[in-house]
XYZ file of N, CA and C in Angstrom:
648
model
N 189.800 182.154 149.787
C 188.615 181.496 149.284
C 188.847 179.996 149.342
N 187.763 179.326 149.992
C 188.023 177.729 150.085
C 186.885 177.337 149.140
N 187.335 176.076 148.384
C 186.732 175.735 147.596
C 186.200 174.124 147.711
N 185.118 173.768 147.969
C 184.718 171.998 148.378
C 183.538 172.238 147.212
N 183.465 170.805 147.313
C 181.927 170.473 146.804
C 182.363 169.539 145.023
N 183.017 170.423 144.619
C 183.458 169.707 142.844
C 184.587 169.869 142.527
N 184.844 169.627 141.596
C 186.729 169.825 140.936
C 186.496 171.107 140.409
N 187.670 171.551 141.023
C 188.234 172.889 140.314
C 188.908 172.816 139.470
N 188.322 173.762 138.544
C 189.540 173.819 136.803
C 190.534 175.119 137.078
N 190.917 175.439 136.314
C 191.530 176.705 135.828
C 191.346 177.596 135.823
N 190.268 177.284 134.848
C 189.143 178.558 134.945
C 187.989 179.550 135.865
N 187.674 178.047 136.521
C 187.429 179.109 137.274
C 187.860 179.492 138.572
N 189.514 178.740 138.949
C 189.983 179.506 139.603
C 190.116 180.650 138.984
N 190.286 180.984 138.087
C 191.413 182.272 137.421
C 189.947 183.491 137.559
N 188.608 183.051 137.367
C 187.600 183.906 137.654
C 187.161 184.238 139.116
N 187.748 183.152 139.813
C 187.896 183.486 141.503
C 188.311 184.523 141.745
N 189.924 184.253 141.204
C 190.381 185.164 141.616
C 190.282 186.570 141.353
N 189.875 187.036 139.958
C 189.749 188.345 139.198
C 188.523 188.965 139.662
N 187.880 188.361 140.379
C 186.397 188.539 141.213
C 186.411 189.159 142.506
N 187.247 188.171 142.689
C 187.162 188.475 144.421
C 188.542 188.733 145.140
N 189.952 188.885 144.281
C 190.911 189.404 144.417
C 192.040 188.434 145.624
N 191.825 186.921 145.684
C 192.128 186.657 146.711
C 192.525 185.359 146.337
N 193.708 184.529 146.891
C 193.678 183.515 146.710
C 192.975 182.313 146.669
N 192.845 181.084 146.604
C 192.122 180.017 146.631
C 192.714 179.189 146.870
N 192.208 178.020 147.762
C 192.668 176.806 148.790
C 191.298 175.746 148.140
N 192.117 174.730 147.300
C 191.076 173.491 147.259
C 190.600 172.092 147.623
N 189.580 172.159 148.322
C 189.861 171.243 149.325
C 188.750 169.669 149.225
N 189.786 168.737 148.785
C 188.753 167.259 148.517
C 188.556 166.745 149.492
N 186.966 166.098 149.392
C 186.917 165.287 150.361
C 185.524 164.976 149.852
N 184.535 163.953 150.888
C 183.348 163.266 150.974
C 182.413 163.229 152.117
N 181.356 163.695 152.216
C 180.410 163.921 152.962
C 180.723 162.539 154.434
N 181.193 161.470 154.148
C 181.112 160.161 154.512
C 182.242 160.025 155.582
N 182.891 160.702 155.067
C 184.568 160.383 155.560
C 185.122 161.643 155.801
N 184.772 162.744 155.315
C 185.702 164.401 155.982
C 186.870 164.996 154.540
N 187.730 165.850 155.152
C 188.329 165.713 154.129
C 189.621 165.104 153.828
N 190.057 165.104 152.137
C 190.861 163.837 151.727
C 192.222 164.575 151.839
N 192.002 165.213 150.660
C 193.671 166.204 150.064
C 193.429 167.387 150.072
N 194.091 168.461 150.241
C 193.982 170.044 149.959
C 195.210 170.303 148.787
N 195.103 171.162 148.338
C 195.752 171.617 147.635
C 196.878 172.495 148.034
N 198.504 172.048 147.900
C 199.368 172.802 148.620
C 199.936 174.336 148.195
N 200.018 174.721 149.494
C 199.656 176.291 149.220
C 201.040 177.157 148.332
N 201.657 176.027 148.303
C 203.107 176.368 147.476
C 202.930 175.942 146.163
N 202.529 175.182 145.265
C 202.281 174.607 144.360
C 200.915 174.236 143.577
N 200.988 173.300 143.069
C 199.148 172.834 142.031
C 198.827 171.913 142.354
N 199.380 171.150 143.367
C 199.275 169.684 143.317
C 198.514 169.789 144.819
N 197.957 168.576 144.999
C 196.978 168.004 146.871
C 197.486 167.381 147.493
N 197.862 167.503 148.533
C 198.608 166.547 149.496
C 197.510 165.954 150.235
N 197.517 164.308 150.035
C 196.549 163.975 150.749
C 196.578 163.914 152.575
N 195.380 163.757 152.983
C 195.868 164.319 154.182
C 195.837 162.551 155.060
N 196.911 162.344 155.339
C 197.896 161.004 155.827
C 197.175 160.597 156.960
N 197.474 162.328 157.740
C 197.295 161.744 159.433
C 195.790 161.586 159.251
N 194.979 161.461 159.050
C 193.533 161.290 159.225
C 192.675 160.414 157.910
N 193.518 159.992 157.222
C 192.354 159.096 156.243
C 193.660 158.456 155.609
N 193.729 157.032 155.202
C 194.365 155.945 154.583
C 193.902 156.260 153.301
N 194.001 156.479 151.610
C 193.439 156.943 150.741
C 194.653 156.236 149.971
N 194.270 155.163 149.101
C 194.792 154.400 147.933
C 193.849 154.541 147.109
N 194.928 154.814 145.934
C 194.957 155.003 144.583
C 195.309 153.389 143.678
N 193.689 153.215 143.548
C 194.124 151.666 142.846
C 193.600 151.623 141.386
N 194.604 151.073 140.448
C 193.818 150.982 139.194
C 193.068 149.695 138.448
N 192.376 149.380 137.166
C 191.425 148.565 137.446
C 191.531 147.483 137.983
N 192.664 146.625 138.166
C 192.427 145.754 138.679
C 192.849 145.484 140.107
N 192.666 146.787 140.653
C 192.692 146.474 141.857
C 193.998 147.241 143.011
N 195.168 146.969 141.721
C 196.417 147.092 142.214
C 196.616 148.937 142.498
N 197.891 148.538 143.062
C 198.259 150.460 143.660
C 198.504 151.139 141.998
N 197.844 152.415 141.797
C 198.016 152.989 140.105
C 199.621 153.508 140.395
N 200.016 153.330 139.612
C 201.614 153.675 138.958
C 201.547 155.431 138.784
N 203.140 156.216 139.965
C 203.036 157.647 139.635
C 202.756 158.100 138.210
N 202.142 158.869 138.196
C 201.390 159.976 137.078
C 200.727 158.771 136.333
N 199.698 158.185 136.878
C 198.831 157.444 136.585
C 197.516 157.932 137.306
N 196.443 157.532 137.169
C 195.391 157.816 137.322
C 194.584 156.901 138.260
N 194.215 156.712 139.274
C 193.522 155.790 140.072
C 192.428 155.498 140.998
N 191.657 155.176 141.285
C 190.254 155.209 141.554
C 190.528 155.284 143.253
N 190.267 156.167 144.137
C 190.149 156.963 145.435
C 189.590 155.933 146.015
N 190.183 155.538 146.730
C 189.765 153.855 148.226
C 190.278 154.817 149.581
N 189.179 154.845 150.109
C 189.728 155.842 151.769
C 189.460 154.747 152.654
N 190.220 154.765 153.800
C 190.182 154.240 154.843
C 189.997 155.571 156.149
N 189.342 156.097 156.883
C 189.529 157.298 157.192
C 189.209 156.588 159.317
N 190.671 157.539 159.779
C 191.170 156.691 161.039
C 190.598 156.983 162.161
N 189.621 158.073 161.996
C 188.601 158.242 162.786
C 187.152 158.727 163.518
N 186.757 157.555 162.338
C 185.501 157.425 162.316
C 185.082 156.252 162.765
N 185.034 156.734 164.640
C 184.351 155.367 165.668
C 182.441 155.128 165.464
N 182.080 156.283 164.952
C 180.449 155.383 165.162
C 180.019 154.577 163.826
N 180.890 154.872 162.821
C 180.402 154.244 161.654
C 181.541 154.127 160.738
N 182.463 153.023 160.948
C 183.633 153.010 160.308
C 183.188 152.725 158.790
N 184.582 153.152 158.352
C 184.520 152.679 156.142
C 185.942 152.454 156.125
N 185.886 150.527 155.511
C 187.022 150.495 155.531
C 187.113 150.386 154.092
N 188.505 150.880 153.225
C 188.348 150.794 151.836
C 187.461 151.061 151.181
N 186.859 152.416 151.807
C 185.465 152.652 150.852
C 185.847 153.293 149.485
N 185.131 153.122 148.406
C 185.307 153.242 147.392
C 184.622 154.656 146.791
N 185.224 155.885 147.022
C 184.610 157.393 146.663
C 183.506 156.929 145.639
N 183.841 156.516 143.964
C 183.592 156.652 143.586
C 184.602 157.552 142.426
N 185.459 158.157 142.661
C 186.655 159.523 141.991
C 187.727 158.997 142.022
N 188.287 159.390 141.211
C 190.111 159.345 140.258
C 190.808 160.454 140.881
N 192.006 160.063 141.021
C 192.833 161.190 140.970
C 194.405 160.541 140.275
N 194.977 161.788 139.663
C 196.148 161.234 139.495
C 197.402 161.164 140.669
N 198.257 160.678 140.689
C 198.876 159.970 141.733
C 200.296 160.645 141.325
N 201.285 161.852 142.123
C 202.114 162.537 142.065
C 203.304 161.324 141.277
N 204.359 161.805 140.551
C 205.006 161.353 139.700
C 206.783 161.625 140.678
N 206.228 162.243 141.781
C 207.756 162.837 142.500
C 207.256 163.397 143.887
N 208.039 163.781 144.600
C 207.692 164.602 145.601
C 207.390 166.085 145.509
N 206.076 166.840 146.196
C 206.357 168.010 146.467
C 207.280 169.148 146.699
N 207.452 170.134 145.555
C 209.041 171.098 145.767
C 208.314 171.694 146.776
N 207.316 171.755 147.659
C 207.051 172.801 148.699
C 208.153 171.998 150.492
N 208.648 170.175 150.214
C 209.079 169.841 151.208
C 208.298 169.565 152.207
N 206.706 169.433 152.167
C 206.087 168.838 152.885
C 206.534 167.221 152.654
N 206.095 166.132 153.973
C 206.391 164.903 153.558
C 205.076 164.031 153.305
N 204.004 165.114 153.458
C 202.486 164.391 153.409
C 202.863 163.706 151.477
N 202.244 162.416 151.418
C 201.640 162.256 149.931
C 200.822 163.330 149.106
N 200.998 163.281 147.604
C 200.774 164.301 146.974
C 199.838 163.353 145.918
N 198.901 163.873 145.005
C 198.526 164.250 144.019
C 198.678 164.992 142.837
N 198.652 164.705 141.358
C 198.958 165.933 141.124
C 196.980 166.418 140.690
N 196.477 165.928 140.511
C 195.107 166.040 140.047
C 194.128 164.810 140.909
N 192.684 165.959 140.872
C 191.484 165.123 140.842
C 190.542 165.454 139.875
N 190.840 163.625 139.322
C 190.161 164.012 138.094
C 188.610 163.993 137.893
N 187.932 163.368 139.036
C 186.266 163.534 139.038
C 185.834 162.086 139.174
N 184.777 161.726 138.874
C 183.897 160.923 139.266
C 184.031 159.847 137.867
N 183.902 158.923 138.493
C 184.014 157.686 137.311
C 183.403 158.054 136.414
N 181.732 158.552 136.547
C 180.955 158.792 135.534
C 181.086 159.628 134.240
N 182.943 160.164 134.708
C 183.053 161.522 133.873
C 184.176 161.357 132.778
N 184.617 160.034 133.145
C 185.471 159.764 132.100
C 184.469 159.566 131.126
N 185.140 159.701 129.499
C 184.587 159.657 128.317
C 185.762 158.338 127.409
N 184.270 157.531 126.905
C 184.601 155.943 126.114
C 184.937 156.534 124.893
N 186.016 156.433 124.259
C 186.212 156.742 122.616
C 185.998 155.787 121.715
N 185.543 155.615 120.783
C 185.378 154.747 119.274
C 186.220 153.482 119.377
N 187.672 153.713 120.160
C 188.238 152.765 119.722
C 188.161 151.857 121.435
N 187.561 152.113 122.098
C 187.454 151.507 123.391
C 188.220 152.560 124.524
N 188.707 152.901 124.463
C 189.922 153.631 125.325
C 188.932 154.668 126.132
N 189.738 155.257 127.195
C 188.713 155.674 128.272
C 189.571 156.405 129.024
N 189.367 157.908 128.778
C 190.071 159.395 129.083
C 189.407 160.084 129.785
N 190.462 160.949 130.244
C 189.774 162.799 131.193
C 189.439 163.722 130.157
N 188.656 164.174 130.328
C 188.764 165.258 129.114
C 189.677 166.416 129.640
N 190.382 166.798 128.966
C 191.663 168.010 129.203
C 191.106 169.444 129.655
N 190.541 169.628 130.685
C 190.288 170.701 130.785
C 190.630 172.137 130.601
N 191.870 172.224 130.579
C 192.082 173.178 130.508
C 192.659 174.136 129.431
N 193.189 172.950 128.318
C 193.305 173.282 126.987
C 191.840 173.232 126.339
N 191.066 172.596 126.578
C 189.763 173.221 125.947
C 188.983 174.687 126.174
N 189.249 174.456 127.551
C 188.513 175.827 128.134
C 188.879 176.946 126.955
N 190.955 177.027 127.240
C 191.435 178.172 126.780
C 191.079 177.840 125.053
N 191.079 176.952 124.424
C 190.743 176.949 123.258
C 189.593 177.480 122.451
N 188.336 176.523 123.382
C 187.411 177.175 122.579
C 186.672 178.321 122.753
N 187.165 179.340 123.475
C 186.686 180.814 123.411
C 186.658 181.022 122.199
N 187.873 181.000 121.700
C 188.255 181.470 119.810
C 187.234 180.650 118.970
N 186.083 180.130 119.159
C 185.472 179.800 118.505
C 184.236 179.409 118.572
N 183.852 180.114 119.970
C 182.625 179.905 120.449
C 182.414 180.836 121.534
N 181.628 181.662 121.534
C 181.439 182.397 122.348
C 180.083 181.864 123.499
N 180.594 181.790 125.255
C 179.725 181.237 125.806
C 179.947 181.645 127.413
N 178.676 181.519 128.197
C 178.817 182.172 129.846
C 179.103 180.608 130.497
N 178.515 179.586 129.960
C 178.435 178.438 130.639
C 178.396 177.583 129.613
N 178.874 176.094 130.121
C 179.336 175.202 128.839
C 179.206 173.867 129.886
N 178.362 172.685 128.916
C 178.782 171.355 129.573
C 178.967 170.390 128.058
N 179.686 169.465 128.508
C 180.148 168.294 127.551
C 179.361 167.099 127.427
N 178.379 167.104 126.993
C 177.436 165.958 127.427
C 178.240 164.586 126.356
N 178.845 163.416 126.453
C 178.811 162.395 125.300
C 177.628 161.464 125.622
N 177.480 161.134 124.495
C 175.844 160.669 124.253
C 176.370 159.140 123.741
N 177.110 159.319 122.675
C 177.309 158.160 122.427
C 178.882 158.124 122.240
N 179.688 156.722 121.821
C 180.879 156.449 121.882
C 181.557 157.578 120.493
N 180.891 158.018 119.405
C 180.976 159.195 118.831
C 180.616 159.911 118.540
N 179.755 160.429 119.781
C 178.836 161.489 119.220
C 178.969 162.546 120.784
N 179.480 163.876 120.661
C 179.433 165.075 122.176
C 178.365 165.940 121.481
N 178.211 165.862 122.657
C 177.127 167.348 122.288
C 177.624 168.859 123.230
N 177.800 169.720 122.883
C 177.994 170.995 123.630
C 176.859 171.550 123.830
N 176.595 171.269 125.348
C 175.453 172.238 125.522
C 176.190 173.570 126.225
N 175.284 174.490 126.057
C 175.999 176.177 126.512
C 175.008 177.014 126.174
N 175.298 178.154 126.821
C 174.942 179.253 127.387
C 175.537 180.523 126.542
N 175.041 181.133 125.348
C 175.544 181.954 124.782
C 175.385 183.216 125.794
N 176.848 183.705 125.146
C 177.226 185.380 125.331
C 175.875 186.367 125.059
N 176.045 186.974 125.309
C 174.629 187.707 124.862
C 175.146 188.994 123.583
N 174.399 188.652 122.750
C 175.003 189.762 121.406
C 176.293 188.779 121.384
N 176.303 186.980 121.259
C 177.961 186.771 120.756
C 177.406 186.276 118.520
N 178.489 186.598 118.173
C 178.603 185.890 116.944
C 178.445 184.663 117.098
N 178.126 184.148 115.506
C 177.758 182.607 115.542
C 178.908 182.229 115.245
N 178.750 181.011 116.329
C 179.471 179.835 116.283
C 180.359 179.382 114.721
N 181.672 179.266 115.230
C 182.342 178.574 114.396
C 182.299 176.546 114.348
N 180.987 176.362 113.858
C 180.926 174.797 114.145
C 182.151 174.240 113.823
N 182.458 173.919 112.801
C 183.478 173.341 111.682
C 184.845 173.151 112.917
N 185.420 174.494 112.910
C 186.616 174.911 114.067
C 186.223 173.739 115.515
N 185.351 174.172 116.209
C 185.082 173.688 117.219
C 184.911 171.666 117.035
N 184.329 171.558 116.007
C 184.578 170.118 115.892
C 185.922 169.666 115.556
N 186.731 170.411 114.462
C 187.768 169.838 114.522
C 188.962 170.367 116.284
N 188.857 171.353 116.506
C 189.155 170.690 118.078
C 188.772 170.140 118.940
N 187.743 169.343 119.088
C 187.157 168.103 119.789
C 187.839 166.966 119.315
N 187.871 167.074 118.216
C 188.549 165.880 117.458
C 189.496 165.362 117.641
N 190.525 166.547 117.866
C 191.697 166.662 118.129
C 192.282 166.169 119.671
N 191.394 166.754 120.722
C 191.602 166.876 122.030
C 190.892 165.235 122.383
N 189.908 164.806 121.541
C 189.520 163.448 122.221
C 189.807 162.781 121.218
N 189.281 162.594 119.874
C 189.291 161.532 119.044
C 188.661 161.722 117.570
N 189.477 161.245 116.700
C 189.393 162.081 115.191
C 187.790 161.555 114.570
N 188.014 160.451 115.096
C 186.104 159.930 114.348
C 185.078 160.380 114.831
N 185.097 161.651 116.124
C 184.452 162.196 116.833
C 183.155 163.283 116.266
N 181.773 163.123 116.424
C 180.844 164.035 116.019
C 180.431 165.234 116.806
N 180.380 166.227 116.657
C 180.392 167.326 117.665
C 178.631 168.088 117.184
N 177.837 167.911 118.237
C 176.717 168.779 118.100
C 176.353 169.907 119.220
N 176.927 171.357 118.687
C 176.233 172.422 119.272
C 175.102 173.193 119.698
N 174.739 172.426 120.913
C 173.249 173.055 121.762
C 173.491 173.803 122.205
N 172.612 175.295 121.589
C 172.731 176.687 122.530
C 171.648 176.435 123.809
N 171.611 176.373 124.954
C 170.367 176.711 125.858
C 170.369 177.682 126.683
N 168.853 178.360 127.387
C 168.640 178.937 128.511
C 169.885 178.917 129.364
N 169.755 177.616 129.991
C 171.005 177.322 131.219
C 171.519 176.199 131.205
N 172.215 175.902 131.876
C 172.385 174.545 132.507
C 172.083 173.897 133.768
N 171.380 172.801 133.004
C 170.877 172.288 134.508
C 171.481 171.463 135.724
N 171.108 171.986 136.709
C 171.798 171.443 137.573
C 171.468 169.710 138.247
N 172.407 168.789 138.779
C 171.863 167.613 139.061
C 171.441 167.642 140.557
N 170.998 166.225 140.958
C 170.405 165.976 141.557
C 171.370 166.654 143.119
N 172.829 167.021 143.060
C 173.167 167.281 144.513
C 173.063 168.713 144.540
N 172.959 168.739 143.132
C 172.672 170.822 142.645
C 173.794 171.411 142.719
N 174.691 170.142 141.890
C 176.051 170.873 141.344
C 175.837 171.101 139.596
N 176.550 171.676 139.006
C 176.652 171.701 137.500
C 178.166 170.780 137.482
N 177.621 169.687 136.452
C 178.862 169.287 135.973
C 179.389 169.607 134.431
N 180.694 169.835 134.535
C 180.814 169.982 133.356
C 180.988 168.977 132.142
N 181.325 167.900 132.538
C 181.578 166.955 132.021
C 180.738 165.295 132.064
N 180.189 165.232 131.094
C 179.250 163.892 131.835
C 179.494 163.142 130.931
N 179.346 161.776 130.738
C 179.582 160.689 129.627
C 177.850 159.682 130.219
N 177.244 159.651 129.057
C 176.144 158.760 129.261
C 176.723 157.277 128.558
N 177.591 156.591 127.949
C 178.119 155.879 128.035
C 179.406 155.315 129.003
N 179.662 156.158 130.004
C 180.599 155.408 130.734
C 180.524 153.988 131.830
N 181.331 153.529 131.780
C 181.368 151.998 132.329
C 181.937 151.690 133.726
């Protein structure tokens, strides 16, 4: 199973796979430029792909981001003669491998892509994070029962959970669920639980899970 289009979590690799019984290959890239990194088939991490796109990892001010740092995706991609991009700017983060690949490839690695600028979330005290995907996922089952889930922040302390109840699930443990938001982003944090229909999809007619209407 190949996977393009958004960031893959955990989760739903782990529903890939229990679905459809088969591994999964994830593969970044941009409509503009082709693709960036895949995900190596030995490990968790993306090797970006060298021979065909120049791809720096720079942080805000510009400079190369520091391993297991986080850094904003600049492609240079080596061949594209009718409409070159030099240093184009994705728009997406990824974090930037901390060591080499134990698989012994010598391509550059990744260990994460973390999404789209728009998806980092501003906290109370200024500071400006990923949300942890994958300790939330596994967390808040135990306290919320749901088919689909997005993170909307609205304001610098205020998330809202919108979601998609279980059908026949028990009610919500609010209380629980705010104090692990709290925990996972920030203690002055307000948590409001929207059950809906669905979730809507945006304008490329992806679902995101994560959106910040304050990000910068």
């Amino acid at each position: 199973f190949i996977a393009t289009g958004e960031v893959l979590d955990s989760a739903a690799r782990d529903a890939i796979v229990r679905a459809f019984g088969c591994g999964v290959i994830d593969v970044y890239g941009a409509r503009e430029v082709g693709p960036v990194a895949f995900q190596c088939p030995d490990g968790e991490g993306y090797h970006l792909c060298a021979e065909t796109v120049l791809c720096e990892l720079l942080d805000e001010e510009g400079k190369p981001a520091e391993p297991g740092a986080y850094g904003r995706v600049v492609v240079t991609p080596l061949y594209e003669y009718a409409m070159p991009f030099i240093r184009y700017d994705l728009g997406d983060y990824a974090k930037l491998s901390e060591s080499n690949c134990a698989c012994g490839r010598g391509l550059p690695s990744v260990d994460r892509i973390g999404g789209r600028s728009r998806h980092l979330f501003v906290m109370p005290d200024g500071s400006r994070r990923w949300p942890p995907v994958g300790p939330i996922s596994k967390s808040l089952t135990r306290y919320l029962a749901y088919r689909q889930i997005q993170f909307v922040q609205v304001a610098v302390d205020l998330l809202e959970l919108r979601y998609v109840p279980e059908v026949d699930a028990a009610k919500p443990d609010a209380e629980a669920v705010e104090r692990l938001m709290r925990t996972e982003f920030h203690p002055q944090l307000v948590v409001r639980l929207m059950p809906v229909d669905r979730i809507e999809r945006g304008a490329g007619m992806k679902i995101e899970q994560f959106i910040s209407r304050v990000a910068t």
